[in-house]
């Protein structure tokens, strides 16, 4: 539960930081849930009760997918060092969270 809270808190921070940066460079972010979910690279998670092992696996895979997608986007903004730095910082934190979740299944 506490580990999930940590991911949620970081995700909220990342969302705000990226939206503010997008606005600063003249992009109008569309954060509506329908838009976000339709363009997500993550698999839908079951609403049913899941075992601890399954939750750890789902979170580890979701973090891995997010990191992979973020890294491909970092390469696209290399002409904007401020945006690149923001995304690198987010990537570093996601990699740390991924490691912590992955360690739970070891």
PDB file of N, CA and C in Angstrom:
ATOM      1  N   UNK A   1       0.818  -1.185   0.000  1.00  0.00           N
ATOM      2  CA  UNK A   1       0.000   0.000   0.000  1.00  0.00           C
ATOM      3  C   UNK A   1       0.873   1.265   0.000  1.00  0.00           C
ATOM      4  N   UNK A   2       1.873   1.295   0.861  1.00  0.00           N
ATOM      5  CA  UNK A   2       2.743   2.469   0.924  1.00  0.00           C
ATOM      6  C   UNK A   2       3.553   2.620  -0.354  1.00  0.00           C
ATOM      7  N   UNK A   3       3.958   1.499  -0.930  1.00  0.00           N
ATOM      8  CA  UNK A   3       4.714   1.555  -2.188  1.00  0.00           C
ATOM      9  C   UNK A   3       3.842   2.091  -3.316  1.00  0.00           C
ATOM     10  N   UNK A   4       2.576   1.708  -3.341  1.00  0.00           N
ATOM     11  CA  UNK A   4       1.647   2.242  -4.354  1.00  0.00           C
ATOM     12  C   UNK A   4       1.433   3.743  -4.146  1.00  0.00           C
ATOM     13  N   UNK A   5       1.307   4.165  -2.891  1.00  0.00           N
ATOM     14  CA  UNK A   5       1.145   5.587  -2.587  1.00  0.00           C
ATOM     15  C   UNK A   5       2.340   6.393  -3.101  1.00  0.00           C
ATOM     16  N   UNK A   6       3.521   5.822  -2.985  1.00  0.00           N
ATOM     17  CA  UNK A   6       4.743   6.494  -3.437  1.00  0.00           C
ATOM     18  C   UNK A   6       4.717   6.685  -4.960  1.00  0.00           C
ATOM     19  N   UNK A   7       4.298   5.668  -5.694  1.00  0.00           N
ATOM     20  CA  UNK A   7       4.209   5.765  -7.156  1.00  0.00           C
ATOM     21  C   UNK A   7       3.160   6.812  -7.546  1.00  0.00           C
ATOM     22  N   UNK A   8       2.020   6.796  -6.879  1.00  0.00           N
ATOM     23  CA  UNK A   8       0.950   7.752  -7.179  1.00  0.00           C
ATOM     24  C   UNK A   8       1.417   9.181  -6.909  1.00  0.00           C
ATOM     25  N   UNK A   9       2.061   9.403  -5.793  1.00  0.00           N
ATOM     26  CA  UNK A   9       2.542  10.754  -5.457  1.00  0.00           C
ATOM     27  C   UNK A   9       3.537  11.244  -6.503  1.00  0.00           C
ATOM     28  N   UNK A  10       4.455  10.373  -6.905  1.00  0.00           N
ATOM     29  CA  UNK A  10       5.432  10.755  -7.929  1.00  0.00           C
ATOM     30  C   UNK A  10       4.747  11.003  -9.267  1.00  0.00           C
ATOM     31  N   UNK A  11       3.787  10.170  -9.624  1.00  0.00           N
ATOM     32  CA  UNK A  11       3.080  10.346 -10.897  1.00  0.00           C
ATOM     33  C   UNK A  11       2.353  11.686 -10.934  1.00  0.00           C
ATOM     34  N   UNK A  12       1.756  12.076  -9.834  1.00  0.00           N
ATOM     35  CA  UNK A  12       1.077  13.378  -9.777  1.00  0.00           C
ATOM     36  C   UNK A  12       2.072  14.524  -9.966  1.00  0.00           C
ATOM     37  N   UNK A  13       3.222  14.407  -9.321  1.00  0.00           N
ATOM     38  CA  UNK A  13       4.266  15.426  -9.467  1.00  0.00           C
ATOM     39  C   UNK A  13       4.750  15.490 -10.911  1.00  0.00           C
ATOM     40  N   UNK A  14       5.016  14.317 -11.501  1.00  0.00           N
ATOM     41  CA  UNK A  14       5.496  14.278 -12.890  1.00  0.00           C
ATOM     42  C   UNK A  14       4.471  14.889 -13.845  1.00  0.00           C
ATOM     43  N   UNK A  15       3.209  14.580 -13.618  1.00  0.00           N
ATOM     44  CA  UNK A  15       2.146  15.103 -14.472  1.00  0.00           C
ATOM     45  C   UNK A  15       2.121  16.619 -14.432  1.00  0.00           C
ATOM     46  N   UNK A  16       2.208  17.181 -13.252  1.00  0.00           N
ATOM     47  CA  UNK A  16       2.214  18.637 -13.113  1.00  0.00           C
ATOM     48  C   UNK A  16       3.443  19.254 -13.786  1.00  0.00           C
ATOM     49  N   UNK A  17       4.607  18.655 -13.549  1.00  0.00           N
ATOM     50  CA  UNK A  17       5.840  19.198 -14.117  1.00  0.00           C
ATOM     51  C   UNK A  17       5.826  19.153 -15.645  1.00  0.00           C
ATOM     52  N   UNK A  18       5.373  18.051 -16.211  1.00  0.00           N
ATOM     53  CA  UNK A  18       5.338  17.919 -17.665  1.00  0.00           C
ATOM     54  C   UNK A  18       4.288  18.856 -18.268  1.00  0.00           C
ATOM     55  N   UNK A  19       3.138  18.973 -17.623  1.00  0.00           N
ATOM     56  CA  UNK A  19       2.102  19.882 -18.125  1.00  0.00           C
ATOM     57  C   UNK A  19       2.587  21.330 -18.088  1.00  0.00           C
ATOM     58  N   UNK A  20       3.267  21.714 -17.026  1.00  0.00           N
ATOM     59  CA  UNK A  20       3.797  23.070 -16.935  1.00  0.00           C
ATOM     60  C   UNK A  20       4.853  23.316 -18.008  1.00  0.00           C
ATOM     61  N   UNK A  21       5.717  22.330 -18.251  1.00  0.00           N
ATOM     62  CA  UNK A  21       6.753  22.481 -19.279  1.00  0.00           C
ATOM     63  C   UNK A  21       6.118  22.541 -20.664  1.00  0.00           C
ATOM     64  N   UNK A  22       5.145  21.698 -20.910  1.00  0.00           N
ATOM     65  CA  UNK A  22       4.465  21.706 -22.209  1.00  0.00           C
ATOM     66  C   UNK A  22       3.838  23.073 -22.467  1.00  0.00           C
ATOM     67  N   UNK A  23       3.195  23.620 -21.464  1.00  0.00           N
ATOM     68  CA  UNK A  23       2.580  24.933 -21.603  1.00  0.00           C
ATOM     69  C   UNK A  23       3.643  26.002 -21.860  1.00  0.00           C
ATOM     70  N   UNK A  24       4.773  25.879 -21.178  1.00  0.00           N
ATOM     71  CA  UNK A  24       5.856  26.852 -21.346  1.00  0.00           C
ATOM     72  C   UNK A  24       6.414  26.859 -22.768  1.00  0.00           C
ATOM     73  N   UNK A  25       6.393  25.709 -23.435  1.00  0.00           N
ATOM     74  CA  UNK A  25       6.927  25.645 -24.804  1.00  0.00           C
ATOM     75  C   UNK A  25       5.826  25.746 -25.853  1.00  0.00           C
ATOM     76  N   UNK A  26       4.619  26.072 -25.415  1.00  0.00           N
ATOM     77  CA  UNK A  26       3.538  26.331 -26.355  1.00  0.00           C
ATOM     78  C   UNK A  26       2.702  25.136 -26.770  1.00  0.00           C
ATOM     79  N   UNK A  27       2.760  24.080 -25.992  1.00  0.00           N
ATOM     80  CA  UNK A  27       1.942  22.895 -26.263  1.00  0.00           C
ATOM     81  C   UNK A  27       0.789  22.880 -25.269  1.00  0.00           C
ATOM     82  N   UNK A  28      -0.403  22.617 -25.775  1.00  0.00           N
ATOM     83  CA  UNK A  28      -1.567  22.554 -24.903  1.00  0.00           C
ATOM     84  C   UNK A  28      -1.816  21.094 -24.516  1.00  0.00           C
ATOM     85  N   UNK A  29      -1.421  20.703 -23.299  1.00  0.00           N
ATOM     86  CA  UNK A  29      -1.575  19.299 -22.901  1.00  0.00           C
ATOM     87  C   UNK A  29      -3.044  18.910 -22.738  1.00  0.00           C
ATOM     88  N   UNK A  30      -3.384  17.733 -23.204  1.00  0.00           N
ATOM     89  CA  UNK A  30      -4.749  17.219 -23.081  1.00  0.00           C
ATOM     90  C   UNK A  30      -4.728  16.106 -22.035  1.00  0.00           C
ATOM     91  N   UNK A  31      -5.032  16.461 -20.811  1.00  0.00           N
ATOM     92  CA  UNK A  31      -4.965  15.507 -19.715  1.00  0.00           C
ATOM     93  C   UNK A  31      -6.283  14.840 -19.376  1.00  0.00           C
ATOM     94  N   UNK A  32      -7.254  14.912 -20.292  1.00  0.00           N
ATOM     95  CA  UNK A  32      -8.528  14.245 -20.024  1.00  0.00           C
ATOM     96  C   UNK A  32      -8.302  12.737 -19.942  1.00  0.00           C
ATOM     97  N   UNK A  33      -9.018  12.096 -19.048  1.00  0.00           N
ATOM     98  CA  UNK A  33      -8.800  10.665 -18.812  1.00  0.00           C
ATOM     99  C   UNK A  33      -8.980   9.839 -20.082  1.00  0.00           C
ATOM    100  N   UNK A  34      -9.961  10.167 -20.911  1.00  0.00           N
ATOM    101  CA  UNK A  34     -10.195   9.418 -22.148  1.00  0.00           C
ATOM    102  C   UNK A  34      -8.990   9.542 -23.089  1.00  0.00           C
ATOM    103  N   UNK A  35      -8.439  10.740 -23.204  1.00  0.00           N
ATOM    104  CA  UNK A  35      -7.282  10.959 -24.069  1.00  0.00           C
ATOM    105  C   UNK A  35      -6.069  10.206 -23.541  1.00  0.00           C
ATOM    106  N   UNK A  36      -5.838  10.316 -22.256  1.00  0.00           N
ATOM    107  CA  UNK A  36      -4.679   9.659 -21.647  1.00  0.00           C
ATOM    108  C   UNK A  36      -4.785   8.147 -21.785  1.00  0.00           C
ATOM    109  N   UNK A  37      -5.942   7.588 -21.484  1.00  0.00           N
ATOM    110  CA  UNK A  37      -6.089   6.129 -21.538  1.00  0.00           C
ATOM    111  C   UNK A  37      -6.022   5.600 -22.963  1.00  0.00           C
ATOM    112  N   UNK A  38      -6.508   6.368 -23.935  1.00  0.00           N
ATOM    113  CA  UNK A  38      -6.494   5.880 -25.315  1.00  0.00           C
ATOM    114  C   UNK A  38      -5.097   5.869 -25.919  1.00  0.00           C
ATOM    115  N   UNK A  39      -4.199   6.696 -25.368  1.00  0.00           N
ATOM    116  CA  UNK A  39      -2.839   6.728 -25.905  1.00  0.00           C
ATOM    117  C   UNK A  39      -1.829   6.039 -24.991  1.00  0.00           C
ATOM    118  N   UNK A  40      -2.317   5.383 -23.965  1.00  0.00           N
ATOM    119  CA  UNK A  40      -1.433   4.707 -23.013  1.00  0.00           C
ATOM    120  C   UNK A  40      -0.854   3.435 -23.608  1.00  0.00           C
ATOM    121  N   UNK A  41       0.406   3.206 -23.309  1.00  0.00           N
ATOM    122  CA  UNK A  41       1.066   1.975 -23.737  1.00  0.00           C
ATOM    123  C   UNK A  41       0.901   0.869 -22.688  1.00  0.00           C
ATOM    124  N   UNK A  42       0.208   1.188 -21.603  1.00  0.00           N
ATOM    125  CA  UNK A  42       0.062   0.233 -20.511  1.00  0.00           C
ATOM    126  C   UNK A  42      -1.176  -0.630 -20.700  1.00  0.00           C
ATOM    127  N   UNK A  43      -1.074  -1.873 -20.273  1.00  0.00           N
ATOM    128  CA  UNK A  43      -2.210  -2.778 -20.321  1.00  0.00           C
ATOM    129  C   UNK A  43      -3.224  -2.380 -19.243  1.00  0.00           C
ATOM    130  N   UNK A  44      -4.493  -2.658 -19.508  1.00  0.00           N
ATOM    131  CA  UNK A  44      -5.528  -2.394 -18.520  1.00  0.00           C
ATOM    132  C   UNK A  44      -5.368  -3.372 -17.359  1.00  0.00           C
ATOM    133  N   UNK A  45      -5.549  -2.858 -16.156  1.00  0.00           N
ATOM    134  CA  UNK A  45      -5.402  -3.673 -14.953  1.00  0.00           C
ATOM    135  C   UNK A  45      -6.782  -4.128 -14.502  1.00  0.00           C
ATOM    136  N   UNK A  46      -6.867  -5.373 -14.077  1.00  0.00           N
ATOM    137  CA  UNK A  46      -8.126  -5.927 -13.609  1.00  0.00           C
ATOM    138  C   UNK A  46      -8.619  -5.183 -12.371  1.00  0.00           C
ATOM    139  N   UNK A  47      -9.917  -4.994 -12.281  1.00  0.00           N
ATOM    140  CA  UNK A  47     -10.525  -4.366 -11.109  1.00  0.00           C
ATOM    141  C   UNK A  47     -10.734  -5.373  -9.988  1.00  0.00           C
ATOM    142  N   UNK A  48     -10.541  -6.646 -10.285  1.00  0.00           N
ATOM    143  CA  UNK A  48     -10.730  -7.705  -9.291  1.00  0.00           C
ATOM    144  C   UNK A  48      -9.556  -7.736  -8.305  1.00  0.00           C
ATOM    145  N   UNK A  49      -9.782  -8.370  -7.158  1.00  0.00           N
ATOM    146  CA  UNK A  49      -8.732  -8.551  -6.170  1.00  0.00           C
ATOM    147  C   UNK A  49      -7.559  -9.301  -6.807  1.00  0.00           C
ATOM    148  N   UNK A  50      -6.349  -8.840  -6.541  1.00  0.00           N
ATOM    149  CA  UNK A  50      -5.144  -9.467  -7.073  1.00  0.00           C
ATOM    150  C   UNK A  50      -4.235  -9.888  -5.917  1.00  0.00           C
ATOM    151  N   UNK A  51      -3.522 -10.986  -6.101  1.00  0.00           N
ATOM    152  CA  UNK A  51      -2.553 -11.406  -5.094  1.00  0.00           C
ATOM    153  C   UNK A  51      -1.390 -10.415  -5.075  1.00  0.00           C
ATOM    154  N   UNK A  52      -0.665 -10.400  -3.974  1.00  0.00           N
ATOM    155  CA  UNK A  52       0.482  -9.500  -3.855  1.00  0.00           C
ATOM    156  C   UNK A  52       1.476  -9.729  -4.989  1.00  0.00           C
ATOM    157  N   UNK A  53       1.744 -10.997  -5.314  1.00  0.00           N
ATOM    158  CA  UNK A  53       2.690 -11.318  -6.387  1.00  0.00           C
ATOM    159  C   UNK A  53       2.239 -10.738  -7.723  1.00  0.00           C
ATOM    160  N   UNK A  54       0.946 -10.805  -7.994  1.00  0.00           N
ATOM    161  CA  UNK A  54       0.403 -10.274  -9.245  1.00  0.00           C
ATOM    162  C   UNK A  54       0.519  -8.751  -9.280  1.00  0.00           C
ATOM    163  N   UNK A  55       0.239  -8.089  -8.171  1.00  0.00           N
ATOM    164  CA  UNK A  55       0.348  -6.632  -8.100  1.00  0.00           C
ATOM    165  C   UNK A  55       1.798  -6.204  -8.346  1.00  0.00           C
ATOM    166  N   UNK A  56       2.728  -6.889  -7.739  1.00  0.00           N
ATOM    167  CA  UNK A  56       4.145  -6.575  -7.939  1.00  0.00           C
ATOM    168  C   UNK A  56       4.517  -6.750  -9.412  1.00  0.00           C
ATOM    169  N   UNK A  57       4.053  -7.823 -10.032  1.00  0.00           N
ATOM    170  CA  UNK A  57       4.336  -8.069 -11.445  1.00  0.00           C
ATOM    171  C   UNK A  57       3.723  -6.981 -12.326  1.00  0.00           C
ATOM    172  N   UNK A  58       2.476  -6.636 -12.090  1.00  0.00           N
ATOM    173  CA  UNK A  58       1.796  -5.611 -12.876  1.00  0.00           C
ATOM    174  C   UNK A  58       2.511  -4.263 -12.736  1.00  0.00           C
ATOM    175  N   UNK A  59       2.867  -3.904 -11.522  1.00  0.00           N
ATOM    176  CA  UNK A  59       3.555  -2.627 -11.305  1.00  0.00           C
ATOM    177  C   UNK A  59       4.943  -2.629 -11.941  1.00  0.00           C
ATOM    178  N   UNK A  60       5.659  -3.716 -11.818  1.00  0.00           N
ATOM    179  CA  UNK A  60       6.989  -3.807 -12.423  1.00  0.00           C
ATOM    180  C   UNK A  60       6.897  -3.667 -13.942  1.00  0.00           C
ATOM    181  N   UNK A  61       5.933  -4.352 -14.550  1.00  0.00           N
ATOM    182  CA  UNK A  61       5.754  -4.271 -15.999  1.00  0.00           C
ATOM    183  C   UNK A  61       5.293  -2.879 -16.431  1.00  0.00           C
ATOM    184  N   UNK A  62       4.418  -2.260 -15.660  1.00  0.00           N
ATOM    185  CA  UNK A  62       3.932  -0.914 -15.997  1.00  0.00           C
ATOM    186  C   UNK A  62       5.064   0.107 -15.917  1.00  0.00           C
ATOM    187  N   UNK A  63       5.864   0.016 -14.882  1.00  0.00           N
ATOM    188  CA  UNK A  63       7.001   0.928 -14.755  1.00  0.00           C
ATOM    189  C   UNK A  63       7.997   0.711 -15.886  1.00  0.00           C
ATOM    190  N   UNK A  64       8.247  -0.546 -16.240  1.00  0.00           N
ATOM    191  CA  UNK A  64       9.163  -0.844 -17.338  1.00  0.00           C
ATOM    192  C   UNK A  64       8.652  -0.260 -18.654  1.00  0.00           C
ATOM    193  N   UNK A  65       7.366  -0.386 -18.923  1.00  0.00           N
ATOM    194  CA  UNK A  65       6.777   0.158 -20.150  1.00  0.00           C
ATOM    195  C   UNK A  65       6.851   1.683 -20.153  1.00  0.00           C
ATOM    196  N   UNK A  66       6.587   2.296 -19.023  1.00  0.00           N
ATOM    197  CA  UNK A  66       6.645   3.756 -18.934  1.00  0.00           C
ATOM    198  C   UNK A  66       8.069   4.261 -19.163  1.00  0.00           C
ATOM    199  N   UNK A  67       9.036   3.573 -18.598  1.00  0.00           N
ATOM    200  CA  UNK A  67      10.436   3.954 -18.774  1.00  0.00           C
ATOM    201  C   UNK A  67      10.835   3.832 -20.242  1.00  0.00           C
ATOM    202  N   UNK A  68      10.451   2.752 -20.865  1.00  0.00           N
ATOM    203  CA  UNK A  68      10.788   2.539 -22.276  1.00  0.00           C
ATOM    204  C   UNK A  68      10.206   3.649 -23.150  1.00  0.00           C
ATOM    205  N   UNK A  69       8.947   3.983 -22.932  1.00  0.00           N
ATOM    206  CA  UNK A  69       8.297   5.030 -23.727  1.00  0.00           C
ATOM    207  C   UNK A  69       8.922   6.393 -23.436  1.00  0.00           C
ATOM    208  N   UNK A  70       9.218   6.652 -22.187  1.00  0.00           N
ATOM    209  CA  UNK A  70       9.828   7.925 -21.816  1.00  0.00           C
ATOM    210  C   UNK A  70      11.204   8.070 -22.454  1.00  0.00           C
ATOM    211  N   UNK A  71      11.989   7.001 -22.441  1.00  0.00           N
ATOM    212  CA  UNK A  71      13.325   7.064 -23.047  1.00  0.00           C
ATOM    213  C   UNK A  71      13.243   7.358 -24.544  1.00  0.00           C
ATOM    214  N   UNK A  72      12.259   6.804 -25.227  1.00  0.00           N
ATOM    215  CA  UNK A  72      12.131   7.099 -26.655  1.00  0.00           C
ATOM    216  C   UNK A  72      11.731   8.555 -26.870  1.00  0.00           C
ATOM    217  N   UNK A  73      10.973   9.122 -25.938  1.00  0.00           N
ATOM    218  CA  UNK A  73      10.592  10.531 -26.043  1.00  0.00           C
ATOM    219  C   UNK A  73      11.732  11.475 -25.670  1.00  0.00           C
ATOM    220  N   UNK A  74      12.626  11.041 -24.802  1.00  0.00           N
ATOM    221  CA  UNK A  74      13.786  11.863 -24.462  1.00  0.00           C
ATOM    222  C   UNK A  74      14.607  12.128 -25.722  1.00  0.00           C
ATOM    223  N   UNK A  75      14.752  11.109 -26.548  1.00  0.00           N
ATOM    224  CA  UNK A  75      15.532  11.258 -27.780  1.00  0.00           C
ATOM    225  C   UNK A  75      14.903  12.271 -28.732  1.00  0.00           C
ATOM    226  N   UNK A  76      13.612  12.478 -28.627  1.00  0.00           N
ATOM    227  CA  UNK A  76      12.909  13.399 -29.529  1.00  0.00           C
ATOM    228  C   UNK A  76      13.047  14.867 -29.125  1.00  0.00           C
ATOM    229  N   UNK A  77      13.480  15.139 -27.905  1.00  0.00           N
ATOM    230  CA  UNK A  77      13.549  16.519 -27.430  1.00  0.00           C
ATOM    231  C   UNK A  77      14.976  16.984 -27.185  1.00  0.00           C
ATOM    232  N   UNK A  78      15.945  16.328 -27.814  1.00  0.00           N
ATOM    233  CA  UNK A  78      17.337  16.671 -27.540  1.00  0.00           C
ATOM    234  C   UNK A  78      17.717  18.086 -27.965  1.00  0.00           C
ATOM    235  N   UNK A  79      16.880  18.739 -28.773  1.00  0.00           N
ATOM    236  CA  UNK A  79      17.149  20.126 -29.149  1.00  0.00           C
ATOM    237  C   UNK A  79      16.649  21.108 -28.077  1.00  0.00           C
ATOM    238  N   UNK A  80      15.970  20.605 -27.055  1.00  0.00           N
ATOM    239  CA  UNK A  80      15.459  21.428 -25.957  1.00  0.00           C
ATOM    240  C   UNK A  80      16.020  20.872 -24.649  1.00  0.00           C
ATOM    241  N   UNK A  81      17.178  21.393 -24.208  1.00  0.00           N
ATOM    242  CA  UNK A  81      17.838  20.811 -23.031  1.00  0.00           C
ATOM    243  C   UNK A  81      17.035  20.898 -21.742  1.00  0.00           C
ATOM    244  N   UNK A  82      16.158  21.888 -21.591  1.00  0.00           N
ATOM    245  CA  UNK A  82      15.353  22.003 -20.369  1.00  0.00           C
ATOM    246  C   UNK A  82      14.333  20.867 -20.306  1.00  0.00           C
ATOM    247  N   UNK A  83      13.649  20.633 -21.429  1.00  0.00           N
ATOM    248  CA  UNK A  83      12.681  19.533 -21.481  1.00  0.00           C
ATOM    249  C   UNK A  83      13.402  18.196 -21.353  1.00  0.00           C
ATOM    250  N   UNK A  84      14.520  18.057 -22.022  1.00  0.00           N
ATOM    251  CA  UNK A  84      15.301  16.822 -21.945  1.00  0.00           C
ATOM    252  C   UNK A  84      15.713  16.535 -20.497  1.00  0.00           C
ATOM    253  N   UNK A  85      16.176  17.556 -19.797  1.00  0.00           N
ATOM    254  CA  UNK A  85      16.582  17.392 -18.400  1.00  0.00           C
ATOM    255  C   UNK A  85      15.410  16.977 -17.521  1.00  0.00           C
ATOM    256  N   UNK A  86      14.253  17.585 -17.744  1.00  0.00           N
ATOM    257  CA  UNK A  86      13.054  17.216 -16.979  1.00  0.00           C
ATOM    258  C   UNK A  86      12.728  15.739 -17.184  1.00  0.00           C
ATOM    259  N   UNK A  87      12.721  15.301 -18.443  1.00  0.00           N
ATOM    260  CA  UNK A  87      12.383  13.906 -18.738  1.00  0.00           C
ATOM    261  C   UNK A  87      13.441  12.933 -18.221  1.00  0.00           C
ATOM    262  N   UNK A  88      14.702  13.326 -18.249  1.00  0.00           N
ATOM    263  CA  UNK A  88      15.766  12.478 -17.705  1.00  0.00           C
ATOM    264  C   UNK A  88      15.573  12.311 -16.199  1.00  0.00           C
ATOM    265  N   UNK A  89      15.222  13.389 -15.509  1.00  0.00           N
ATOM    266  CA  UNK A  89      14.978  13.307 -14.065  1.00  0.00           C
ATOM    267  C   UNK A  89      13.810  12.392 -13.737  1.00  0.00           C
ATOM    268  N   UNK A  90      12.750  12.484 -14.510  1.00  0.00           N
ATOM    269  CA  UNK A  90      11.600  11.600 -14.311  1.00  0.00           C
ATOM    270  C   UNK A  90      12.000  10.163 -14.579  1.00  0.00           C
ATOM    271  N   UNK A  91      12.758   9.950 -15.644  1.00  0.00           N
ATOM    272  CA  UNK A  91      13.221   8.604 -15.985  1.00  0.00           C
ATOM    273  C   UNK A  91      14.060   8.005 -14.855  1.00  0.00           C
ATOM    274  N   UNK A  92      14.928   8.809 -14.281  1.00  0.00           N
ATOM    275  CA  UNK A  92      15.772   8.323 -13.184  1.00  0.00           C
ATOM    276  C   UNK A  92      14.914   7.864 -12.005  1.00  0.00           C
ATOM    277  N   UNK A  93      13.894   8.641 -11.674  1.00  0.00           N
ATOM    278  CA  UNK A  93      13.021   8.272 -10.548  1.00  0.00           C
ATOM    279  C   UNK A  93      12.206   7.023 -10.877  1.00  0.00           C
ATOM    280  N   UNK A  94      11.695   6.937 -12.116  1.00  0.00           N
ATOM    281  CA  UNK A  94      10.946   5.742 -12.509  1.00  0.00           C
ATOM    282  C   UNK A  94      11.829   4.502 -12.465  1.00  0.00           C
ATOM    283  N   UNK A  95      13.084   4.643 -12.870  1.00  0.00           N
ATOM    284  CA  UNK A  95      14.007   3.505 -12.810  1.00  0.00           C
ATOM    285  C   UNK A  95      14.250   3.066 -11.372  1.00  0.00           C
ATOM    286  N   UNK A  96      14.325   4.031 -10.462  1.00  0.00           N
ATOM    287  CA  UNK A  96      14.485   3.700  -9.049  1.00  0.00           C
ATOM    288  C   UNK A  96      13.242   2.970  -8.529  1.00  0.00           C
ATOM    289  N   UNK A  97      12.069   3.481  -8.862  1.00  0.00           N
ATOM    290  CA  UNK A  97      10.835   2.815  -8.445  1.00  0.00           C
ATOM    291  C   UNK A  97      10.741   1.413  -9.046  1.00  0.00           C
ATOM    292  N   UNK A  98      11.113   1.277 -10.301  1.00  0.00           N
ATOM    293  CA  UNK A  98      11.100  -0.032 -10.965  1.00  0.00           C
ATOM    294  C   UNK A  98      11.997  -1.012 -10.213  1.00  0.00           C
ATOM    295  N   UNK A  99      13.176  -0.552  -9.863  1.00  0.00           N
ATOM    296  CA  UNK A  99      14.111  -1.419  -9.141  1.00  0.00           C
ATOM    297  C   UNK A  99      13.501  -1.858  -7.808  1.00  0.00           C
ATOM    298  N   UNK A 100      12.866  -0.923  -7.091  1.00  0.00           N
ATOM    299  CA  UNK A 100      12.282  -1.256  -5.788  1.00  0.00           C
ATOM    300  C   UNK A 100      11.136  -2.263  -5.938  1.00  0.00           C
ATOM    301  N   UNK A 101      10.295  -2.093  -6.957  1.00  0.00           N
ATOM    302  CA  UNK A 101       9.200  -3.043  -7.184  1.00  0.00           C
ATOM    303  C   UNK A 101       9.749  -4.389  -7.623  1.00  0.00           C
ATOM    304  N   UNK A 102      10.721  -4.379  -8.505  1.00  0.00           N
ATOM    305  CA  UNK A 102      11.302  -5.633  -9.000  1.00  0.00           C
ATOM    306  C   UNK A 102      11.966  -6.414  -7.858  1.00  0.00           C
ATOM    307  N   UNK A 103      12.578  -5.701  -6.938  1.00  0.00           N
ATOM    308  CA  UNK A 103      13.242  -6.343  -5.804  1.00  0.00           C
ATOM    309  C   UNK A 103      12.262  -7.100  -4.921  1.00  0.00           C
ATOM    310  N   UNK A 104      10.991  -6.693  -4.930  1.00  0.00           N
ATOM    311  CA  UNK A 104       9.985  -7.385  -4.113  1.00  0.00           C
ATOM    312  C   UNK A 104       9.683  -8.790  -4.620  1.00  0.00           C
ATOM    313  N   UNK A 105       9.961  -9.034  -5.893  1.00  0.00           N
ATOM    314  CA  UNK A 105       9.679 -10.364  -6.438  1.00  0.00           C
ATOM    315  C   UNK A 105      10.897 -11.280  -6.412  1.00  0.00           C
ATOM    316  N   UNK A 106      12.012 -10.756  -5.937  1.00  0.00           N
ATOM    317  CA  UNK A 106      13.246 -11.556  -5.914  1.00  0.00           C
ATOM    318  C   UNK A 106      13.256 -12.541  -4.770  1.00  0.00           C
TER     319      UNK A 106
END
